[in-house]
Amino acid sequence: MTLNLTSTQILVGAGALTALFMVWRYGARKARRAADAAREGSRVVSLAGRVLFMGAAFMGVQWLVITHAHNPALVLVVLGAPDLIAAYVLTRVLTVTSLDTTGRRRGGERR
């Protein structure tokens, strides 16, 4: 069985394959962008949910200890521990350790 194609038929076939490939790539890029946007939105919601849950847990433990324990040292520990954790986290987040930009170019390449 032989296949006899003209040069015009070959060009039309190659063009159709190229167009199909370009449409497929466009759809893949669009789907990737949508997935990234959804992932970013869920990260914010997930973080907010975890923060609210942990805040409620700390508050619940503090409420139990304050209302049912009559030991002042225990009350101070229960009230002070979350403050120490929050202070540590905020200090780490807000501290700039170094800003070395001399001698380096973008992407870590050297001159």
mmCIF file of N, CA and C in Angstrom:
data_model
loop_
_atom_site.group_PDB
_atom_site.id
_atom_site.type_symbol
_atom_site.label_atom_id
_atom_site.label_comp_id
_atom_site.label_asym_id
_atom_site.label_seq_id
_atom_site.Cartn_x
_atom_site.Cartn_y
_atom_site.Cartn_z
ATOM 1 N N MET A 1 0.833 -1.161 0.000
ATOM 2 C CA MET A 1 0.000 0.000 0.000
ATOM 3 C C MET A 1 0.887 1.235 0.000
ATOM 4 N N THR A 2 0.694 2.074 -0.947
ATOM 5 C CA THR A 2 1.467 3.305 -1.041
ATOM 6 C C THR A 2 0.567 4.489 -0.751
ATOM 7 N N LEU A 3 1.173 5.499 -0.238
ATOM 8 C CA LEU A 3 0.437 6.699 0.133
ATOM 9 C C LEU A 3 0.961 7.838 -0.726
ATOM 10 N N ASN A 4 0.103 8.369 -1.552
ATOM 11 C CA ASN A 4 0.489 9.463 -2.448
ATOM 12 C C ASN A 4 -0.150 10.762 -1.957
ATOM 13 N N LEU A 5 0.672 11.628 -1.389
ATOM 14 C CA LEU A 5 0.190 12.912 -0.898
ATOM 15 C C LEU A 5 0.897 14.029 -1.641
ATOM 16 N N THR A 6 0.142 15.046 -1.925
ATOM 17 C CA THR A 6 0.747 16.215 -2.560
ATOM 18 C C THR A 6 1.374 17.087 -1.481
ATOM 19 N N SER A 7 2.202 18.011 -1.898
ATOM 20 C CA SER A 7 2.845 18.904 -0.933
ATOM 21 C C SER A 7 1.811 19.790 -0.235
ATOM 22 N N THR A 8 0.741 20.142 -0.919
ATOM 23 C CA THR A 8 -0.320 20.943 -0.310
ATOM 24 C C THR A 8 -1.010 20.159 0.801
ATOM 25 N N GLN A 9 -1.281 18.881 0.566
ATOM 26 C CA GLN A 9 -1.920 18.054 1.589
ATOM 27 C C GLN A 9 -1.008 17.893 2.811
ATOM 28 N N ILE A 10 0.280 17.743 2.572
ATOM 29 C CA ILE A 10 1.221 17.612 3.680
ATOM 30 C C ILE A 10 1.267 18.909 4.493
ATOM 31 N N LEU A 11 1.282 20.066 3.830
ATOM 32 C CA LEU A 11 1.292 21.351 4.532
ATOM 33 C C LEU A 11 0.010 21.582 5.323
ATOM 34 N N VAL A 12 -1.125 21.198 4.737
ATOM 35 C CA VAL A 12 -2.411 21.352 5.442
ATOM 36 C C VAL A 12 -2.432 20.448 6.678
ATOM 37 N N GLY A 13 -1.960 19.221 6.530
ATOM 38 C CA GLY A 13 -1.909 18.301 7.675
ATOM 39 C C GLY A 13 -0.980 18.806 8.770
ATOM 40 N N ALA A 14 0.194 19.308 8.388
ATOM 41 C CA ALA A 14 1.131 19.848 9.369
ATOM 42 C C ALA A 14 0.542 21.080 10.058
ATOM 43 N N GLY A 15 -0.145 21.925 9.285
ATOM 44 C CA GLY A 15 -0.784 23.107 9.874
ATOM 45 C C GLY A 15 -1.886 22.722 10.850
ATOM 46 N N ALA A 16 -2.664 21.712 10.495
ATOM 47 C CA ALA A 16 -3.732 21.257 11.393
ATOM 48 C C ALA A 16 -3.146 20.690 12.681
ATOM 49 N N LEU A 17 -2.081 19.905 12.568
ATOM 50 C CA LEU A 17 -1.433 19.367 13.768
ATOM 51 C C LEU A 17 -0.840 20.481 14.632
ATOM 52 N N THR A 18 -0.252 21.476 13.995
ATOM 53 C CA THR A 18 0.304 22.603 14.729
ATOM 54 C C THR A 18 -0.799 23.385 15.447
ATOM 55 N N ALA A 19 -1.908 23.625 14.745
ATOM 56 C CA ALA A 19 -3.030 24.344 15.355
ATOM 57 C C ALA A 19 -3.603 23.548 16.533
ATOM 58 N N LEU A 20 -3.730 22.244 16.379
ATOM 59 C CA LEU A 20 -4.236 21.395 17.455
ATOM 60 C C LEU A 20 -3.286 21.436 18.658
ATOM 61 N N PHE A 21 -1.992 21.391 18.402
ATOM 62 C CA PHE A 21 -1.004 21.467 19.471
ATOM 63 C C PHE A 21 -1.072 22.806 20.200
ATOM 64 N N MET A 22 -1.229 23.893 19.454
ATOM 65 C CA MET A 22 -1.307 25.226 20.062
ATOM 66 C C MET A 22 -2.565 25.368 20.926
ATOM 67 N N VAL A 23 -3.691 24.837 20.466
ATOM 68 C CA VAL A 23 -4.930 24.887 21.258
ATOM 69 C C VAL A 23 -4.761 24.068 22.528
ATOM 70 N N TRP A 24 -4.124 22.911 22.419
ATOM 71 C CA TRP A 24 -3.893 22.069 23.589
ATOM 72 C C TRP A 24 -3.000 22.778 24.609
ATOM 73 N N ARG A 25 -1.925 23.429 24.140
ATOM 74 C CA ARG A 25 -1.020 24.149 25.035
ATOM 75 C C ARG A 25 -1.730 25.325 25.705
ATOM 76 N N TYR A 26 -2.577 26.039 24.949
ATOM 77 C CA TYR A 26 -3.318 27.155 25.519
ATOM 78 C C TYR A 26 -4.241 26.660 26.635
ATOM 79 N N GLY A 27 -4.922 25.561 26.391
ATOM 80 C CA GLY A 27 -5.809 25.003 27.408
ATOM 81 C C GLY A 27 -5.049 24.544 28.643
ATOM 82 N N ALA A 28 -3.875 23.954 28.445
ATOM 83 C CA ALA A 28 -3.067 23.503 29.579
ATOM 84 C C ALA A 28 -2.582 24.690 30.403
ATOM 85 N N ARG A 29 -2.159 25.751 29.747
ATOM 86 C CA ARG A 29 -1.715 26.944 30.470
ATOM 87 C C ARG A 29 -2.854 27.582 31.251
ATOM 88 N N LYS A 30 -4.019 27.650 30.613
ATOM 89 C CA LYS A 30 -5.177 28.247 31.274
ATOM 90 C C LYS A 30 -5.584 27.407 32.494
ATOM 91 N N ALA A 31 -5.557 26.095 32.357
ATOM 92 C CA ALA A 31 -5.889 25.217 33.475
ATOM 93 C C ALA A 31 -4.870 25.352 34.599
ATOM 94 N N ARG A 32 -3.596 25.490 34.255
ATOM 95 C CA ARG A 32 -2.558 25.660 35.272
ATOM 96 C C ARG A 32 -2.752 26.966 36.026
ATOM 97 N N ARG A 33 -3.072 28.039 35.308
ATOM 98 C CA ARG A 33 -3.317 29.332 35.966
ATOM 99 C C ARG A 33 -4.517 29.250 36.908
ATOM 100 N N ALA A 34 -5.572 28.574 36.469
ATOM 101 C CA ALA A 34 -6.759 28.431 37.317
ATOM 102 C C ALA A 34 -6.441 27.602 38.557
ATOM 103 N N ALA A 35 -5.658 26.549 38.388
ATOM 104 C CA ALA A 35 -5.289 25.714 39.533
ATOM 105 C C ALA A 35 -4.415 26.486 40.515
ATOM 106 N N ASP A 36 -3.482 27.291 40.003
ATOM 107 C CA ASP A 36 -2.634 28.098 40.882
ATOM 108 C C ASP A 36 -3.453 29.121 41.652
ATOM 109 N N ALA A 37 -4.412 29.749 40.986
ATOM 110 C CA ALA A 37 -5.266 30.731 41.656
ATOM 111 C C ALA A 37 -6.105 30.070 42.737
ATOM 112 N N ALA A 38 -6.633 28.891 42.456
ATOM 113 C CA ALA A 38 -7.441 28.180 43.448
ATOM 114 C C ALA A 38 -6.580 27.745 44.633
ATOM 115 N N ARG A 39 -5.360 27.327 44.339
ATOM 116 C CA ARG A 39 -4.448 26.904 45.401
ATOM 117 C C ARG A 39 -4.089 28.080 46.298
ATOM 118 N N GLU A 40 -3.838 29.254 45.724
ATOM 119 C CA GLU A 40 -3.520 30.433 46.523
ATOM 120 C C GLU A 40 -4.697 30.806 47.420
ATOM 121 N N GLY A 41 -5.902 30.767 46.872
ATOM 122 C CA GLY A 41 -7.080 31.090 47.672
ATOM 123 C C GLY A 41 -7.292 30.108 48.808
ATOM 124 N N SER A 42 -7.048 28.828 48.552
ATOM 125 C CA SER A 42 -7.249 27.836 49.603
ATOM 126 C C SER A 42 -6.166 27.942 50.668
ATOM 127 N N ARG A 43 -4.958 28.391 50.295
ATOM 128 C CA ARG A 43 -3.912 28.575 51.297
ATOM 129 C C ARG A 43 -4.312 29.638 52.303
ATOM 130 N N VAL A 44 -4.876 30.739 51.814
ATOM 131 C CA VAL A 44 -5.277 31.820 52.709
ATOM 132 C C VAL A 44 -6.394 31.348 53.628
ATOM 133 N N VAL A 45 -7.374 30.651 53.076
ATOM 134 C CA VAL A 45 -8.496 30.162 53.886
ATOM 135 C C VAL A 45 -8.007 29.120 54.875
ATOM 136 N N SER A 46 -7.119 28.242 54.436
ATOM 137 C CA SER A 46 -6.595 27.208 55.315
ATOM 138 C C SER A 46 -5.797 27.824 56.450
ATOM 139 N N LEU A 47 -4.972 28.818 56.148
ATOM 140 C CA LEU A 47 -4.185 29.483 57.184
ATOM 141 C C LEU A 47 -5.098 30.190 58.171
ATOM 142 N N ALA A 48 -6.102 30.878 57.678
ATOM 143 C CA ALA A 48 -7.038 31.583 58.565
ATOM 144 C C ALA A 48 -7.770 30.593 59.458
ATOM 145 N N GLY A 49 -8.167 29.462 58.904
ATOM 146 C CA GLY A 49 -8.850 28.444 59.701
ATOM 147 C C GLY A 49 -7.960 27.882 60.791
ATOM 148 N N ARG A 50 -6.694 27.614 60.455
ATOM 149 C CA ARG A 50 -5.770 27.090 61.465
ATOM 150 C C ARG A 50 -5.507 28.117 62.555
ATOM 151 N N VAL A 51 -5.367 29.393 62.173
ATOM 152 C CA VAL A 51 -5.137 30.435 63.170
ATOM 153 C C VAL A 51 -6.343 30.552 64.099
ATOM 154 N N LEU A 52 -7.539 30.553 63.536
ATOM 155 C CA LEU A 52 -8.744 30.648 64.373
ATOM 156 C C LEU A 52 -8.894 29.432 65.285
ATOM 157 N N PHE A 53 -8.600 28.238 64.773
ATOM 158 C CA PHE A 53 -8.704 27.032 65.589
ATOM 159 C C PHE A 53 -7.712 27.065 66.750
ATOM 160 N N MET A 54 -6.470 27.431 66.464
ATOM 161 C CA MET A 54 -5.467 27.465 67.532
ATOM 162 C C MET A 54 -5.778 28.570 68.541
ATOM 163 N N GLY A 55 -6.275 29.700 68.061
ATOM 164 C CA GLY A 55 -6.671 30.766 68.981
ATOM 165 C C GLY A 55 -7.797 30.312 69.901
ATOM 166 N N ALA A 56 -8.772 29.602 69.347
ATOM 167 C CA ALA A 56 -9.876 29.089 70.168
ATOM 168 C C ALA A 56 -9.381 28.031 71.152
ATOM 169 N N ALA A 57 -8.442 27.204 70.720
ATOM 170 C CA ALA A 57 -7.896 26.187 71.625
ATOM 171 C C ALA A 57 -7.145 26.846 72.784
ATOM 172 N N PHE A 58 -6.296 27.826 72.497
ATOM 173 C CA PHE A 58 -5.590 28.537 73.567
ATOM 174 C C PHE A 58 -6.571 29.209 74.511
ATOM 175 N N MET A 59 -7.577 29.862 73.940
ATOM 176 C CA MET A 59 -8.551 30.565 74.758
ATOM 177 C C MET A 59 -9.343 29.583 75.639
ATOM 178 N N GLY A 60 -9.695 28.434 75.090
ATOM 179 C CA GLY A 60 -10.425 27.439 75.871
ATOM 180 C C GLY A 60 -9.611 26.903 77.034
ATOM 181 N N VAL A 61 -8.349 26.602 76.795
ATOM 182 C CA VAL A 61 -7.488 26.119 77.878
ATOM 183 C C VAL A 61 -7.314 27.202 78.933
ATOM 184 N N GLN A 62 -7.111 28.434 78.494
ATOM 185 C CA GLN A 62 -6.964 29.532 79.456
ATOM 186 C C GLN A 62 -8.234 29.709 80.285
ATOM 187 N N TRP A 63 -9.378 29.633 79.646
ATOM 188 C CA TRP A 63 -10.637 29.799 80.362
ATOM 189 C C TRP A 63 -10.805 28.693 81.399
ATOM 190 N N LEU A 64 -10.498 27.448 81.008
ATOM 191 C CA LEU A 64 -10.616 26.337 81.968
ATOM 192 C C LEU A 64 -9.705 26.530 83.169
ATOM 193 N N VAL A 65 -8.468 26.901 82.929
ATOM 194 C CA VAL A 65 -7.522 27.058 84.035
ATOM 195 C C VAL A 65 -7.916 28.234 84.925
ATOM 196 N N ILE A 66 -8.324 29.349 84.334
ATOM 197 C CA ILE A 66 -8.672 30.524 85.134
ATOM 198 C C ILE A 66 -9.912 30.254 85.986
ATOM 199 N N THR A 67 -10.898 29.564 85.420
ATOM 200 C CA THR A 67 -12.142 29.349 86.169
ATOM 201 C C THR A 67 -12.061 28.213 87.176
ATOM 202 N N HIS A 68 -11.213 27.200 86.930
ATOM 203 C CA HIS A 68 -11.219 26.024 87.799
ATOM 204 C C HIS A 68 -9.956 25.856 88.629
ATOM 205 N N ALA A 69 -8.884 26.527 88.314
ATOM 206 C CA ALA A 69 -7.648 26.397 89.092
ATOM 207 C C ALA A 69 -7.463 27.625 89.954
ATOM 208 N N HIS A 70 -7.050 27.378 91.189
ATOM 209 C CA HIS A 70 -6.839 28.492 92.100
ATOM 210 C C HIS A 70 -5.361 28.665 92.423
ATOM 211 N N ASN A 71 -4.514 28.109 91.601
ATOM 212 C CA ASN A 71 -3.073 28.227 91.771
ATOM 213 C C ASN A 71 -2.571 29.386 90.905
ATOM 214 N N PRO A 72 -2.052 30.450 91.503
ATOM 215 C CA PRO A 72 -1.618 31.613 90.709
ATOM 216 C C PRO A 72 -0.472 31.291 89.743
ATOM 217 N N ALA A 73 0.421 30.392 90.122
ATOM 218 C CA ALA A 73 1.540 30.037 89.239
ATOM 219 C C ALA A 73 1.022 29.362 87.974
ATOM 220 N N LEU A 74 0.042 28.484 88.118
ATOM 221 C CA LEU A 74 -0.541 27.807 86.960
ATOM 222 C C LEU A 74 -1.239 28.805 86.047
ATOM 223 N N VAL A 75 -1.936 29.759 86.626
ATOM 224 C CA VAL A 75 -2.604 30.788 85.823
ATOM 225 C C VAL A 75 -1.577 31.614 85.054
ATOM 226 N N LEU A 76 -0.464 31.990 85.704
ATOM 227 C CA LEU A 76 0.577 32.757 85.021
ATOM 228 C C LEU A 76 1.208 31.961 83.887
ATOM 229 N N VAL A 77 1.432 30.680 84.079
ATOM 230 C CA VAL A 77 2.020 29.852 83.025
ATOM 231 C C VAL A 77 1.062 29.737 81.848
ATOM 232 N N VAL A 78 -0.196 29.501 82.138
ATOM 233 C CA VAL A 78 -1.178 29.326 81.063
ATOM 234 C C VAL A 78 -1.391 30.626 80.297
ATOM 235 N N LEU A 79 -1.337 31.761 80.979
ATOM 236 C CA LEU A 79 -1.490 33.036 80.288
ATOM 237 C C LEU A 79 -0.202 33.477 79.603
ATOM 238 N N GLY A 80 0.945 33.087 80.129
ATOM 239 C CA GLY A 80 2.215 33.539 79.589
ATOM 240 C C GLY A 80 2.739 32.714 78.430
ATOM 241 N N ALA A 81 2.458 31.425 78.390
ATOM 242 C CA ALA A 81 3.005 30.549 77.339
ATOM 243 C C ALA A 81 2.568 30.987 75.933
ATOM 244 N N PRO A 82 1.279 31.243 75.683
ATOM 245 C CA PRO A 82 0.908 31.700 74.338
ATOM 246 C C PRO A 82 1.538 33.047 73.974
ATOM 247 N N ASP A 83 1.733 33.918 74.980
ATOM 248 C CA ASP A 83 2.388 35.196 74.698
ATOM 249 C C ASP A 83 3.837 34.990 74.281
ATOM 250 N N LEU A 84 4.526 34.071 74.936
ATOM 251 C CA LEU A 84 5.914 33.792 74.571
ATOM 252 C C LEU A 84 6.010 33.194 73.169
ATOM 253 N N ILE A 85 5.092 32.292 72.840
ATOM 254 C CA ILE A 85 5.085 31.689 71.498
ATOM 255 C C ILE A 85 4.820 32.761 70.444
ATOM 256 N N ALA A 86 3.825 33.608 70.691
ATOM 257 C CA ALA A 86 3.502 34.671 69.734
ATOM 258 C C ALA A 86 4.650 35.659 69.600
ATOM 259 N N ALA A 87 5.300 36.007 70.705
ATOM 260 C CA ALA A 87 6.429 36.929 70.640
ATOM 261 C C ALA A 87 7.577 36.324 69.846
ATOM 262 N N TYR A 88 7.854 35.045 70.035
ATOM 263 C CA TYR A 88 8.919 34.373 69.286
ATOM 264 C C TYR A 88 8.616 34.381 67.788
ATOM 265 N N VAL A 89 7.383 34.013 67.430
ATOM 266 C CA VAL A 89 7.010 33.960 66.014
ATOM 267 C C VAL A 89 7.070 35.342 65.382
ATOM 268 N N LEU A 90 6.529 36.351 66.045
ATOM 269 C CA LEU A 90 6.559 37.709 65.494
ATOM 270 C C LEU A 90 7.982 38.247 65.388
ATOM 271 N N THR A 91 8.823 37.941 66.354
ATOM 272 C CA THR A 91 10.210 38.387 66.284
ATOM 273 C C THR A 91 10.926 37.747 65.108
ATOM 274 N N ARG A 92 10.708 36.459 64.878
ATOM 275 C CA ARG A 92 11.337 35.781 63.748
ATOM 276 C C ARG A 92 10.838 36.334 62.424
ATOM 277 N N VAL A 93 9.551 36.634 62.334
ATOM 278 C CA VAL A 93 8.978 37.123 61.080
ATOM 279 C C VAL A 93 9.441 38.545 60.773
ATOM 280 N N LEU A 94 9.517 39.375 61.782
ATOM 281 C CA LEU A 94 9.797 40.785 61.562
ATOM 282 C C LEU A 94 11.279 41.151 61.612
ATOM 283 N N THR A 95 12.163 40.194 61.896
ATOM 284 C CA THR A 95 13.586 40.472 61.983
ATOM 285 C C THR A 95 14.242 40.250 60.630
ATOM 286 N N VAL A 96 14.978 41.260 60.168
ATOM 287 C CA VAL A 96 15.768 41.133 58.949
ATOM 288 C C VAL A 96 17.169 40.742 59.386
ATOM 289 N N THR A 97 17.626 39.565 58.980
ATOM 290 C CA THR A 97 18.925 39.094 59.447
ATOM 291 C C THR A 97 20.062 39.693 58.645
ATOM 292 N N SER A 98 19.955 39.718 57.322
ATOM 293 C CA SER A 98 21.006 40.334 56.516
ATOM 294 C C SER A 98 20.438 40.712 55.162
ATOM 295 N N LEU A 99 21.112 41.672 54.566
ATOM 296 C CA LEU A 99 20.712 42.122 53.243
ATOM 297 C C LEU A 99 21.985 42.297 52.428
ATOM 298 N N ASP A 100 22.562 41.173 51.993
ATOM 299 C CA ASP A 100 23.797 41.195 51.217
ATOM 300 C C ASP A 100 23.467 41.200 49.744
ATOM 301 N N THR A 101 23.606 42.358 49.116
ATOM 302 C CA THR A 101 23.379 42.444 47.673
ATOM 303 C C THR A 101 24.643 42.830 46.934
ATOM 304 N N THR A 102 25.741 43.063 47.657
ATOM 305 C CA THR A 102 26.973 43.466 46.999
ATOM 306 C C THR A 102 27.673 42.254 46.418
ATOM 307 N N GLY A 103 28.159 42.393 45.203
ATOM 308 C CA GLY A 103 28.922 41.331 44.575
ATOM 309 C C GLY A 103 28.098 40.228 43.946
ATOM 310 N N ARG A 104 26.815 40.306 44.022
ATOM 311 C CA ARG A 104 25.980 39.274 43.430
ATOM 312 C C ARG A 104 25.027 39.891 42.427
ATOM 313 N N ARG A 105 24.795 39.135 41.394
ATOM 314 C CA ARG A 105 23.852 39.581 40.389
ATOM 315 C C ARG A 105 22.617 38.720 40.456
ATOM 316 N N ARG A 106 21.666 39.053 39.653
ATOM 317 C CA ARG A 106 20.411 38.323 39.627
ATOM 318 C C ARG A 106 20.641 36.875 39.237
ATOM 319 N N GLY A 107 19.999 35.956 39.946
ATOM 320 C CA GLY A 107 20.114 34.535 39.622
ATOM 321 C C GLY A 107 21.368 33.907 40.174
ATOM 322 N N GLY A 108 22.146 34.611 40.997
ATOM 323 C CA GLY A 108 23.328 34.056 41.604
ATOM 324 C C GLY A 108 24.537 34.001 40.686
ATOM 325 N N GLU A 109 24.451 34.620 39.523
ATOM 326 C CA GLU A 109 25.575 34.579 38.597
ATOM 327 C C GLU A 109 26.604 35.619 38.978
ATOM 328 N N ARG A 110 27.863 35.335 38.661
ATOM 329 C CA ARG A 110 28.968 36.255 38.964
ATOM 330 C C ARG A 110 29.450 36.950 37.720
ATOM 331 N N ARG A 111 30.153 38.026 37.906
ATOM 332 C CA ARG A 111 30.693 38.775 36.759
ATOM 333 C C ARG A 111 31.987 38.185 36.278
#
